[in-house]
Structure formats: C-alpha cells, structure tokens
RNA sequence: GGGCCUGUGGCUUAGCCAGGAUAUAGCGCCGGGCUUCUAACCCGGAUGUCGGGGGUUCGAAUCCCUCCAGGCCCGCCA
C-alpha cells in the first residue's frame, strides 16, 4: 500500500514538474511523505522555493489520482498526508493471511550460508552468518523467489587434515553424551598443540592433503568420517536455531567429478594465467596486486580453485547466486568474482558481515577460545525458563519449556539480526539474556497480546474507521510491511525487517495502552478489533520471516 | 606499508549508498503508571561538537579530501 501510493505521488510530481528526480522523502512528523523538489526548481526558475511549493501543492491537490491524499505546502516542502481511504485499504490487505507475500517469480536463487569449517562446533560468530542467511532465505521466499539454501562443506582443507591426523594419532575418545562437533574440536585443539611442539608433523599433514586430493580411499574415508561427525553436530545446532539448508554440497565432490580440473584447464587458456610450477592468475586489471594462486607446485588445488568450480556449477544451475560470508572473505570474494567474470560465468552477490569477538579478544576454534552456539542456546533457554516460571507459574512444566525454547530462540536470533552486518560486535552475555525492549521476546509479547484480545473478542465484523493518533500511526506502519520485505530482498539487508518489526510492536503497545479495544463500542470496537487483527497478522508474518516463533500465549 | 569496514548522549544502536524541516530507538539515570484487553508493557524528564579538520551545496550524520582511533584482510591456509 505504501509502495503503491509512493509511486503514485512520485509519478504525479514528475508529471507536474517534468523532473526525473522529485525528491520524495519521508515526511517525519510533518507528513507521511514530502517532496523537496521546490529547492531544485528554485535554481532553474529563479524563484523562491516556498512560492514554488505553494503553486505545486495547489496543482497537485486538483489531480484526481491524489484525491485521497492531502497535499499541503509548508515553506519549501510539499507535504502529503494519507487519508482514511489509505487506512482502510491497508487494513483490508493486512488482515489477509500471507500479507506481504508476492506470487512466485520466475528464476531460481541459490543462497549459501554458514558453511563453517567442520573442525569444531558452530560458535557465536558463525551463527551471525546462519541467522543473516536464514532470514534472507525466508524473506526471499516471502518475496516470491524460489530459493535453494546450500551449505558448502569444506571437507578437504588443511584444518580437516589436522583433525584427521588427530583422530588417528591422539586417541581422544568421545565423552559420554558429547556432541560430535564438540568432540572434533577437542581433537583439533589437541592436534594443533602437538603440531606446535613438533613442527615436523606438518609434513604428515601435507601428505594427507595430497592423498585426499588424489583420491586415496583410506585417507578420504578418514576425512569423511571426521567431517560427518562434525556435520551431524552442526545439524542439531542449526535445527535448534530454526535454520534450514536444502542441500549440503561437499567440496571434495568437485575434485572427484573432475570439475576442478576442467575449470583449471579453462583458466590455463586465459592470458592472465601464469604457470611457474604453481598456477596463478594476474588480476591486476581488477586492481588486485596479489597473485591469485589456484594450484600448488605439488600439483594439488587450493581452496580457491574448488570454490571456483562450485560457483560455476551453481551459476549454471541457478539464475541468481547469493553467498553470506564473513568480512575476512572480502578479498578472496572479490577475486572469485573477478575470475568468474574473466571466464564469462555468472558471479555471486556476496553479503558480508563483520566479526563477532569476545570481550577478551577474537574467537579461535584452534585455541579453544569461543562461546559455542549450543552453550548460548542452553543458557538462554535456561534463563527463559526461569522468566516464564516467574510470570506464568500456573502453566505445567512442558508448556513452560515450550515457551522458554521459543523465547530463547527469539532472543538469540533477534539480537543478532537487528544489528546491521557491517558493524563488528562484541558478544555480551548480559545482552543475550535480556528479554526486554528491542528484543525478540518483546515482539513476541506484542503478538501474544494481540492474540489474547482477539480470542476474548470472538467473532466480529471488520470495520475500518480509525480516528485516534495511535490507531492511525499503527495502521500506517502496517502499510509499510510489504515495502520492508521488498527492501530487505533488494538490498539484502535483513536488519531492516528486524527494525520494522520492533517499531510495529512499539506502536501496537502504545495503542494498547491508550485505547481500550474490548471495552469500546460500536464502530470503534469493530475498527479497533480489525486493527488488532491486522497487527497480529502482520507481526506473525514478520516473525515468521525472521525465523522466530509467534506464540499465541507466553 | 597498502586495501576494505566501522566511529552517532555513560553503554548499545537506526538513519549514510539514492543530501532536506527541532538526529532514531533501547539500556542505564530521574519521576510516574498494574482491583483496568498479558507490566517480557506504557508515559514523562535529563543526557548529542553525529571521531577531528577542511571542502562541495540554498541545505551535510549523509557527498569529496585529509587526519585520528578500532576491527578485518594482504599464505603454494580455508
């Protein structure tokens, strides 16, 4: 609704001024939308901008397309205030199930996220990737895109060789009840300690990497076993996080099926390719000084070569590729894109996020310095259970456990997704365990409240007459939901939805405290109930897109 | 040394790419509000050289230059 009226107003302004850019901005407290076009016209027309805006406002007021919009000049600004017709149409749309969704669009999108190395459990840094990626996938689907979500399993890297070596040399057995990924971390940390005290082990690691690339069955099986064990642990964590992958793609498959060799053969023919024992690309025409090495002098391929094969495969099977990667991948991501361009292949859109560190410094799986996602989930869930028990002591344990799980997931996902990805953050237990303002549970609570009102109200006839300030502000925000989803998908910025949902909950809570719903009467009651229903529906859709449960009671 | 990102009240943060009207919220602080639709809530108040300095513009948190501070990257690692 908001999108539609914005386009109409912009179109009218263009028609009236003849300018392509009509300076349409948010109106703040003055209006719903405003135009600053009078400033730019002031120069060419050599007139006072206030005079121009007054004239334009008068002209626009008489346009039939803007019949439901109040147009008024205020100084140099042209203000647009959306009227009752807009509110009514918004409410009619917002009460419908699936509000904000659009029909399926042509083309398929492949979105890769998380793809952490299987050398230890997912930690609070990795799950920033998971949550950004999963939220994007949900928003893309809501916006009508067909999406396949993939996890790229780095199963033949040096880290995995170290884990494999550790398993066969250190005899570290799995503890009772220990998750596979946590066990792998202990092996990995111990193996690194061994390497540090005896650097000659590095030769054994190198030899393992050569064996796996040449397809040695025993070594491959050993790698695969370690990776599978870790991945099984990841899957449990991802499930708890409410994040879903359609497919796990194994890096080694691109060696086994010959894709990597074929890709390297193709690259060999490029002018930018140099072979001096190793094989590398000169990407200086793209501004990269660094040599982009694809094959070692011992003949084995490096990660970049396999990644190239993976992306070419994705590009040929999908219409659009999106990768979610840590900011440490910026250089290699840009090199990957440059190389794909050289080959005339499709290249990915990459969403980067900055690092999450601990108060004591950066996280390191190798050094055992990390807070695992499992630990975070456990502690937040325990705290949530305490909270639920205090607030709802009458509920039985199962019910309280269910709410606690839902609240914990909301707290974790929201805490992470609300921060714009380009901001590096420091993990803070106090914030993670806070379920109040600007949190996921806060939004869930608004939803549960709306559900409670609707349940008590029973059947009612919908009506669309809103008069109070808090009602109108709420309804106007509902109108922006489809626009917000559009923006998230267009800009690949999931935090916009997080901010939107929080603002919606804020406005609903204010409305709730100012205007009685069930105790009001007649048209007012019907209209307010319709507003509550529209809000409940929109909050539900927003929460679903954020990967957060929408509990009817909490 | 070079490249990328970040710097907004004591703390966290939106807005920046597509420049506009007194800069968005939260935490914390001060003061109110639960016999009233779920107080995981609401209302009011104090708190800002939008890192510093130049520039462009009628207008700069937003664009350009420069400096400062922090993070990340610059492996025949992934």
XYZ file of C-alpha atoms (C1' of nucleotides) in Angstrom:
632
model
C 0.000 0.000 0.000
C 2.792 2.353 0.957
C 4.756 1.376 -2.121
C 1.743 1.965 -4.339
C 0.940 5.420 -3.005
C 4.623 6.453 -3.063
C 4.804 5.529 -6.720
C 1.589 7.395 -7.477
C 2.781 10.540 -5.745
C 6.208 10.375 -7.364
C 4.556 9.909 -10.752
C 2.295 12.903 -10.261
C 5.223 15.021 -9.158
C 7.196 14.013 -12.219
C 4.234 14.813 -14.439
C 3.787 18.229 -12.887
C 7.446 19.251 -12.659
C 8.890 17.421 -15.637
C 11.852 16.402 -13.489
C 13.014 12.777 -13.163
C 14.054 13.217 -9.531
C 11.308 14.750 -7.445
C 12.983 14.464 -4.042
C 10.352 12.308 -2.374
C 11.344 11.707 1.249
C 9.754 10.507 4.460
C 7.711 13.296 5.955
C 8.658 12.714 9.583
C 6.226 14.363 11.950
C 5.019 16.803 9.316
C 3.540 14.355 6.865
C 3.615 10.787 5.572
C 5.670 11.786 2.557
C 7.244 15.042 1.491
C 8.921 16.426 -1.600
C 11.888 18.769 -1.652
C 11.607 19.328 -5.397
C 10.945 23.051 -4.888
C 14.592 23.533 -3.913
C 15.900 22.213 -7.191
C 13.293 24.141 -9.175
C 14.217 27.332 -7.355
C 17.536 27.431 -9.178
C 16.239 26.950 -12.702
C 13.134 29.064 -12.245
C 14.959 31.698 -10.192
C 12.055 31.810 -7.783
C 11.534 31.478 -4.058
C 11.186 27.741 -3.232
C 8.270 28.453 -0.871
C 6.370 30.084 -3.701
C 7.076 27.131 -5.990
C 5.953 24.592 -3.427
C 2.730 26.505 -2.832
C 1.965 26.510 -6.545
C 2.829 22.836 -6.965
C 0.708 21.901 -3.956
C -2.267 23.710 -5.446
C -1.806 21.942 -8.792
C -1.347 18.528 -7.202
C -4.414 18.918 -4.996
C -6.602 19.030 -8.063
C -5.184 15.843 -9.594
C -7.781 13.066 -9.408
C -5.091 10.437 -8.744
C -4.342 12.188 -5.444
C -7.959 12.586 -4.362
C -7.412 10.619 -1.141
C -4.167 12.437 -0.312
C -3.996 15.756 1.477
C -1.381 17.910 -0.248
C -0.130 20.996 1.542
C 2.859 23.272 1.164
C 4.816 24.126 4.267
C 7.574 26.547 3.378
C 9.645 24.947 0.621
C 8.273 21.463 1.350
C 5.278 19.822 -0.262
C 3.649 17.570 2.315
C 1.483 14.566 1.561
C -0.831 13.260 4.254
C -2.527 9.959 3.547
C -6.194 9.823 4.403
C -8.885 7.368 5.547
C -9.036 5.606 2.187
C -5.404 4.626 2.555
C -6.022 3.364 6.088
C -8.980 1.298 5.004
C -7.198 -0.301 2.095
C -4.210 -1.050 4.325
C -6.359 -2.790 6.924
C -8.183 -4.835 4.291
C -4.837 -6.077 2.978
C -3.128 -6.536 6.340
C -5.755 -8.857 7.826
C -5.328 -11.316 4.982
C -3.205 -14.424 5.660
C 0.155 -14.186 3.942
C 0.179 -10.388 3.983
C 3.392 -9.148 2.397
C 3.869 -12.227 0.209
C 4.020 -11.923 -3.535
C 3.327 -14.626 -6.132
C 6.202 -16.803 -7.299
C 8.602 -15.027 -9.624
C 10.477 -16.703 -12.440
C 14.002 -17.937 -11.851
C 15.740 -19.789 -9.060
C 18.048 -18.435 -6.403
C 20.777 -20.389 -4.639
C 21.732 -18.969 -1.279
C 24.781 -20.272 0.542
C 25.193 -19.564 4.221
C 27.047 -20.745 7.334
C 29.493 -23.123 5.545
C 31.726 -23.181 8.631
C 34.746 -25.458 8.561
C 33.896 -28.750 10.229
C 36.676 -28.565 12.798
C 34.624 -27.677 15.857
C 31.138 -26.540 16.886
C 29.385 -23.513 15.492
C 30.130 -20.544 17.708
C 28.536 -17.142 18.227
C 30.471 -15.759 15.251
C 29.309 -18.463 12.845
C 25.680 -18.080 13.757
C 25.697 -14.450 12.701
C 26.203 -15.930 9.243
C 23.491 -18.532 9.836
C 20.925 -16.040 11.066
C 21.579 -13.442 8.384
C 21.452 -16.156 5.731
C 18.375 -17.923 7.040
C 16.486 -14.636 7.444
C 17.389 -13.635 3.898
C 16.198 -17.002 2.614
C 12.877 -16.557 4.400
C 12.438 -13.022 3.068
C 13.351 -14.064 -0.468
C 10.741 -16.808 -0.326
C 8.175 -14.369 1.016
C 9.013 -12.058 -1.862
C 8.185 -14.812 -4.318
C 11.644 -16.151 -5.102
C 12.275 -19.860 -5.374
C 15.272 -20.425 -3.151
C 17.575 -23.361 -2.570
C 19.702 -22.974 0.540
C 23.083 -24.678 0.473
C 25.809 -25.425 2.971
C 29.222 -25.777 1.349
C 31.145 -28.396 3.294
C 34.865 -27.670 3.329
C 35.865 -31.305 3.750
C 39.361 -31.266 2.301
C 41.117 -28.326 3.856
C 44.207 -28.245 5.999
C 42.062 -27.999 9.135
C 40.363 -31.246 8.283
C 43.698 -32.903 7.619
C 44.720 -31.800 11.105
C 41.542 -33.233 12.613
C 42.042 -36.478 10.713
C 45.640 -36.696 11.886
C 44.462 -36.050 15.437
C 41.909 -38.826 15.297
C 44.442 -41.376 14.129
C 47.328 -40.336 16.384
C 45.972 -38.964 19.652
C 43.385 -41.493 20.797
C 40.986 -38.899 22.128
C 37.676 -40.690 22.548
C 34.259 -39.145 22.624
C 32.882 -38.401 26.064
C 29.544 -39.687 27.280
C 26.820 -37.520 25.758
C 29.281 -35.284 23.925
C 28.150 -33.888 20.572
C 30.265 -34.912 17.604
C 31.270 -31.354 16.727
C 32.479 -30.657 20.263
C 34.490 -33.882 20.214
C 36.065 -32.853 16.894
C 37.034 -29.522 18.448
C 38.892 -31.274 21.270
C 40.768 -33.368 18.745
C 41.540 -30.331 16.598
C 42.771 -28.251 19.527
C 44.940 -31.111 20.812
C 46.368 -31.812 17.329
C 47.307 -28.151 16.915
C 49.071 -28.298 20.249
C 51.051 -31.318 19.024
C 51.994 -29.533 15.806
C 53.189 -26.547 17.738
C 55.509 -28.687 19.852
C 56.623 -30.825 16.896
C 56.561 -28.886 13.593
C 57.640 -31.960 11.642
C 54.039 -33.146 11.871
C 53.247 -30.540 9.217
C 54.817 -32.827 6.625
C 52.408 -35.573 7.600
C 49.520 -33.121 7.217
C 50.749 -32.095 3.755
C 50.976 -35.716 2.744
C 47.405 -36.343 3.938
C 46.221 -33.441 1.790
C 47.947 -34.859 -1.278
C 46.427 -38.274 -0.601
C 42.916 -36.911 -0.294
C 43.235 -34.943 -3.494
C 44.453 -37.981 -5.399
C 41.533 -39.943 -4.017
C 43.340 -42.316 -1.638
C 40.443 -44.395 -0.265
C 41.643 -44.791 3.305
C 42.548 -41.140 3.789
C 39.353 -39.967 2.092
C 37.303 -42.209 4.357
C 39.096 -40.852 7.398
C 38.413 -37.254 6.350
C 34.820 -38.023 5.528
C 34.248 -39.730 8.855
C 35.603 -36.774 10.840
C 33.667 -34.274 8.763
C 30.432 -36.254 9.021
C 30.751 -36.479 12.757
C 31.157 -32.719 12.990
C 28.387 -32.049 10.498
C 25.947 -34.207 12.448
C 26.581 -31.905 15.387
C 26.087 -28.810 13.208
C 22.760 -30.144 12.002
C 21.474 -30.416 15.554
C 22.554 -26.845 16.301
C 21.092 -25.488 13.052
C 17.810 -27.234 13.809
C 17.726 -25.608 17.248
C 18.366 -22.256 15.576
C 15.457 -22.802 13.215
C 17.785 -22.527 10.217
C 17.329 -24.844 7.274
C 19.542 -25.985 4.426
C 18.107 -27.776 1.426
C 21.406 -29.304 0.440
C 24.888 -29.926 1.832
C 27.392 -29.701 -1.006
C 30.769 -31.351 -0.401
C 33.832 -29.552 -1.647
C 35.627 -32.827 -2.454
C 32.877 -33.711 -4.920
C 34.275 -31.034 -7.211
C 37.584 -32.895 -7.259
C 36.001 -36.318 -7.625
C 33.727 -35.332 -10.526
C 36.562 -33.647 -12.428
C 35.016 -30.150 -12.324
C 38.047 -28.609 -10.643
C 40.417 -29.989 -13.285
C 38.149 -28.797 -16.082
C 37.937 -25.339 -14.553
C 41.711 -25.144 -14.141
C 42.181 -26.277 -17.747
C 39.911 -23.482 -18.895
C 41.755 -20.934 -16.810
C 45.081 -22.109 -18.232
C 43.999 -20.635 -21.550
C 43.442 -17.156 -20.095
C 46.069 -14.502 -20.804
C 46.088 -13.679 -17.114
C 47.145 -17.201 -16.190
C 50.756 -17.941 -15.228
C 52.312 -21.343 -14.630
C 55.700 -21.461 -12.935
C 55.336 -24.701 -11.038
C 52.305 -23.363 -9.316
C 49.408 -21.884 -11.262
C 48.119 -18.419 -10.588
C 46.149 -15.552 -12.091
C 47.256 -11.980 -12.513
C 44.185 -9.982 -11.574
C 45.915 -6.593 -11.613
C 43.463 -5.352 -14.257
C 40.843 -5.646 -11.480
C 43.074 -3.798 -9.038
C 44.432 -6.825 -7.186
C 48.159 -6.758 -6.676
C 48.216 -10.165 -5.086
C 48.705 -13.272 -7.202
C 45.600 -15.453 -7.087
C 47.033 -18.925 -6.655
C 44.874 -21.842 -7.809
C 47.321 -24.762 -7.881
C 50.285 -25.519 -5.643
C 53.655 -26.502 -7.033
C 52.982 -30.059 -5.792
C 50.049 -30.151 -8.194
C 47.250 -30.022 -5.625
C 44.479 -27.469 -5.969
C 43.847 -24.802 -3.372
C 40.510 -23.859 -1.862
C 40.025 -21.047 -4.377
C 40.083 -23.486 -7.304
C 37.405 -25.717 -5.787
C 35.350 -22.689 -4.852
C 35.521 -21.535 -8.461
C 34.234 -24.924 -9.622
C 31.454 -24.769 -7.042
C 30.336 -21.314 -8.190
C 30.433 -22.211 -11.858
C 28.243 -25.216 -11.091
C 25.836 -23.018 -9.117
C 25.798 -20.378 -11.832
C 24.860 -22.917 -14.460
C 22.039 -24.384 -12.396
C 20.539 -21.243 -10.894
C 19.607 -17.791 -12.097
C 20.988 -15.936 -9.149
C 23.624 -16.748 -6.511
C 23.881 -15.207 -3.074
C 26.684 -16.013 -0.607
C 26.778 -14.930 3.021
C 30.393 -14.627 4.105
C 32.470 -13.178 6.934
C 34.282 -9.930 6.199
C 37.579 -11.826 6.226
C 36.488 -13.233 2.850
C 36.211 -9.832 1.169
C 39.445 -10.073 -0.768
C 39.027 -13.660 -1.953
C 35.360 -12.993 -2.661
C 36.304 -10.126 -4.951
C 38.998 -12.252 -6.590
C 36.485 -15.036 -7.125
C 34.062 -12.640 -8.797
C 36.819 -11.167 -10.985
C 37.874 -14.638 -12.119
C 34.288 -15.679 -12.893
C 33.936 -12.510 -14.959
C 37.107 -13.370 -16.888
C 35.580 -16.718 -17.728
C 32.265 -15.214 -18.735
C 30.441 -17.074 -15.974
C 27.706 -15.784 -13.651
C 29.035 -14.452 -10.388
C 27.518 -14.288 -6.903
C 26.141 -11.383 -4.919
C 28.026 -11.578 -1.651
C 26.618 -10.402 1.667
C 29.457 -9.725 4.091
C 29.156 -9.403 7.830
C 31.807 -8.123 10.220
C 33.245 -10.135 13.071
C 31.838 -11.084 16.425
C 34.508 -11.104 19.100
C 34.573 -11.891 22.807
C 35.320 -9.241 25.452
C 38.742 -10.877 25.880
C 39.528 -10.787 22.141
C 38.809 -12.563 18.889
C 37.450 -16.090 18.829
C 39.581 -19.013 17.744
C 38.462 -22.606 17.362
C 42.088 -23.723 17.234
C 42.845 -22.066 20.566
C 39.564 -23.239 22.070
C 38.571 -19.616 22.605
C 34.897 -19.417 21.656
C 31.355 -19.485 23.009
C 29.553 -22.282 21.206
C 26.081 -21.804 19.808
C 24.969 -24.838 21.827
C 26.131 -23.239 25.068
C 24.405 -19.996 24.120
C 21.163 -21.826 23.348
C 21.364 -23.773 26.612
C 21.979 -20.755 28.799
C 19.438 -18.514 27.128
C 16.840 -21.276 27.284
C 17.528 -21.814 30.997
C 17.112 -18.100 31.662
C 13.934 -18.021 29.600
C 12.537 -20.934 31.607
C 13.180 -19.013 34.838
C 11.389 -15.988 33.393
C 8.395 -17.994 32.237
C 8.167 -19.699 35.605
C 8.060 -16.344 37.375
C 5.414 -14.934 35.013
C 3.267 -17.988 34.413
C 3.654 -20.271 37.439
C 0.281 -21.871 36.746
C 1.448 -23.457 33.480
C 2.719 -27.028 33.566
C 6.407 -27.740 33.004
C 6.040 -28.900 29.393
C 4.194 -25.762 28.436
C 6.757 -23.561 30.179
C 9.572 -25.452 28.468
C 7.962 -24.912 25.101
C 7.588 -21.179 25.690
C 11.151 -20.966 27.034
C 12.557 -22.594 23.894
C 10.593 -20.255 21.715
C 11.593 -17.169 23.716
C 15.247 -18.202 23.772
C 15.382 -18.623 20.020
C 13.662 -15.268 19.552
C 16.157 -13.569 21.870
C 19.169 -15.064 20.109
C 18.033 -14.588 16.536
C 16.741 -11.087 17.085
C 19.834 -9.940 18.976
C 21.968 -10.926 16.013
C 19.770 -9.925 13.106
C 18.939 -6.465 14.478
C 22.495 -5.211 14.071
C 23.485 -4.114 10.597
C 26.014 -6.599 9.216
C 28.807 -4.122 8.567
C 29.131 -3.453 12.278
C 31.597 -5.601 14.192
C 30.247 -6.625 17.572
C 31.449 -7.913 20.909
C 29.450 -10.800 22.329
C 27.795 -9.807 25.595
C 26.060 -12.323 27.872
C 24.040 -9.598 29.540
C 22.522 -8.513 26.241
C 21.993 -12.083 25.084
C 19.991 -12.796 28.237
C 17.882 -9.638 28.079
C 14.294 -10.241 27.010
C 13.067 -6.684 27.292
C 12.839 -3.742 24.913
C 14.311 -4.125 21.417
C 14.363 -7.875 21.812
C 12.712 -10.794 20.050
C 10.595 -11.692 23.083
C 9.318 -8.106 23.198
C 7.911 -8.550 19.702
C 6.548 -11.984 20.535
C 4.843 -10.491 23.553
C 3.049 -7.904 21.442
C 1.875 -10.726 19.187
C 0.642 -12.808 22.124
C -1.203 -9.788 23.472
C -2.975 -9.250 20.194
C -3.905 -12.940 20.105
C -5.303 -12.695 23.593
C -7.532 -9.758 22.683
C -8.811 -11.475 19.561
C -9.544 -14.658 21.464
C -11.609 -12.778 24.040
C -13.400 -10.811 21.353
C -14.654 -13.826 19.444
C -16.379 -13.217 16.123
C -16.669 -9.647 14.912
C -17.444 -7.743 11.769
C -14.496 -5.918 10.242
C -14.586 -2.115 10.103
C -12.045 0.465 9.029
C -12.710 3.753 10.770
C -9.733 4.886 12.808
C -9.515 8.306 14.411
C -7.063 8.300 17.290
C -3.442 9.210 16.705
C -2.075 5.904 17.999
C -4.501 3.934 15.808
C -3.551 5.812 12.672
C 0.177 5.629 13.336
C -0.117 1.860 13.800
C -2.173 1.360 10.650
C 0.238 3.441 8.595
C 3.111 1.309 9.789
C 1.243 -1.851 8.796
C 1.117 -0.429 5.285
C 4.908 -0.497 5.109
C 5.350 -4.239 5.684
C 5.356 -5.349 2.036
C 7.663 -2.436 1.230
C 10.018 -3.548 4.010
C 10.177 -7.100 2.662
C 10.907 -5.668 -0.784
C 13.745 -3.572 0.640
C 15.265 -6.492 2.553
C 15.351 -8.551 -0.622
C 16.552 -5.735 -2.830
C 19.328 -4.576 -0.522
C 19.944 -7.977 1.084
C 19.682 -6.296 4.465
C 17.691 -8.433 6.895
C 18.157 -5.993 9.756
C 15.611 -3.698 8.093
C 12.930 -6.264 8.885
C 14.151 -6.547 12.481
C 13.854 -2.789 12.929
C 10.453 -2.767 11.244
C 9.047 -5.499 13.491
C 10.265 -3.752 16.613
C 8.682 -0.481 15.541
C 5.439 -2.275 14.817
C 5.461 -3.798 18.309
C 6.249 -0.349 19.788
C 3.293 1.237 18.024
C 0.982 -1.605 18.973
C 1.980 -1.369 22.640
C 1.316 2.376 22.661
C -2.062 1.879 21.028
C -2.837 -0.872 23.521
C -2.215 1.387 26.475
C -4.051 4.408 25.119
C -7.153 2.903 23.555
C -9.346 0.184 25.014
C -10.436 -2.379 22.443
C -12.796 -4.850 24.067
C -14.453 -2.185 26.182
C -15.061 0.202 23.318
C -18.351 0.068 21.469
C -19.938 0.019 18.059
C -17.910 1.043 15.041
C -14.939 1.956 17.215
C -14.803 -1.540 18.696
C -15.104 -3.233 15.319
C -12.456 -0.971 13.815
C -10.056 -1.463 16.698
C -10.535 -5.207 16.585
C -9.790 -5.084 12.871
C -6.649 -3.094 13.636
C -5.615 -5.657 16.264
C -6.253 -8.473 13.804
C -4.233 -6.714 11.108
C -1.388 -6.137 13.579
C -1.483 -9.705 14.847
C -1.348 -10.999 11.293
C 1.460 -8.661 10.251
C 3.521 -9.343 13.374
C 3.054 -13.053 12.734
C 4.247 -12.730 9.147
C 7.203 -10.583 10.232
C 8.213 -13.022 12.967
C 7.994 -15.943 10.569
C 10.244 -14.100 8.133
C 12.686 -13.526 10.977
C 12.639 -17.229 11.830
C 11.072 -16.528 15.216
C 8.075 -18.400 16.623
C 4.887 -16.426 17.094
C 3.441 -17.847 20.335
C -0.269 -17.257 20.966
C 0.424 -17.132 24.673
C 3.527 -16.515 26.759
C 53.113 -0.092 4.279
C 48.501 -0.979 1.051
C 43.129 -2.276 0.792
C 38.134 -2.833 2.979
C 34.733 -1.839 7.141
C 33.427 0.937 11.479
C 33.364 5.628 14.713
C 26.196 8.923 16.280
C 24.381 11.076 24.562
C 27.828 6.927 30.035
C 26.788 1.972 27.029
C 24.281 -0.371 22.572
C 22.066 1.363 18.085
C 18.787 3.404 13.313
C 19.482 6.859 9.597
C 24.610 7.248 5.368
C 24.977 4.015 -0.796
C 19.755 7.266 -3.620
C 21.797 15.083 0.922
C 16.432 18.325 3.126
C 12.197 20.509 8.186
C 13.913 20.550 16.033
C 19.210 13.233 14.501
C 16.058 7.152 15.631
C 15.284 3.938 19.462
C 16.810 0.942 23.684
C 19.876 0.154 28.243
C 21.367 2.970 32.390
C 19.720 7.586 35.304
C 15.359 10.753 37.406
C 9.877 10.859 38.003
C 5.058 8.480 37.208
C 1.605 4.184 35.956
C -0.578 -2.927 37.458
C -8.755 -4.148 41.602
C -8.431 -1.857 34.201
C -7.978 -6.163 26.940
C -0.960 -10.362 29.296
C 3.612 -4.707 33.350
C 8.566 -9.598 28.717
C 4.437 -3.238 29.000
C 3.355 2.175 28.891
C 4.014 7.705 29.807
C 7.165 11.976 31.061
C 12.291 14.125 32.047
C 17.753 14.856 31.749
C 21.770 13.414 28.541
C 24.471 14.694 21.352
C 30.952 19.350 18.889
C 26.743 12.635 14.521
C 35.595 10.848 15.774
C 38.701 15.838 14.400
C 39.642 19.425 10.469
C 38.788 21.297 5.597
C 35.605 21.422 1.138
C 31.003 20.960 -2.256
C 25.798 22.744 -1.665
C 20.337 27.126 -0.702
C 20.986 22.870 2.786
C 25.805 17.721 5.122
C 25.262 12.479 10.201
C 24.610 11.555 4.779
C 28.832 13.542 -0.857
C 34.512 14.794 -1.594
C 39.587 15.463 0.644
C 42.573 14.827 4.906
C 43.883 13.287 9.717
C 42.917 10.242 14.216
C 41.083 5.669 16.618
C 39.327 0.439 16.416
C 38.325 -4.216 13.528
C 39.390 -7.305 9.296
C 42.412 -8.667 5.033
C 47.071 -8.596 2.238
C 49.515 -17.703 2.831
C 51.558 -22.604 -2.584
C 45.560 -21.767 4.661
C 40.421 -22.212 4.416
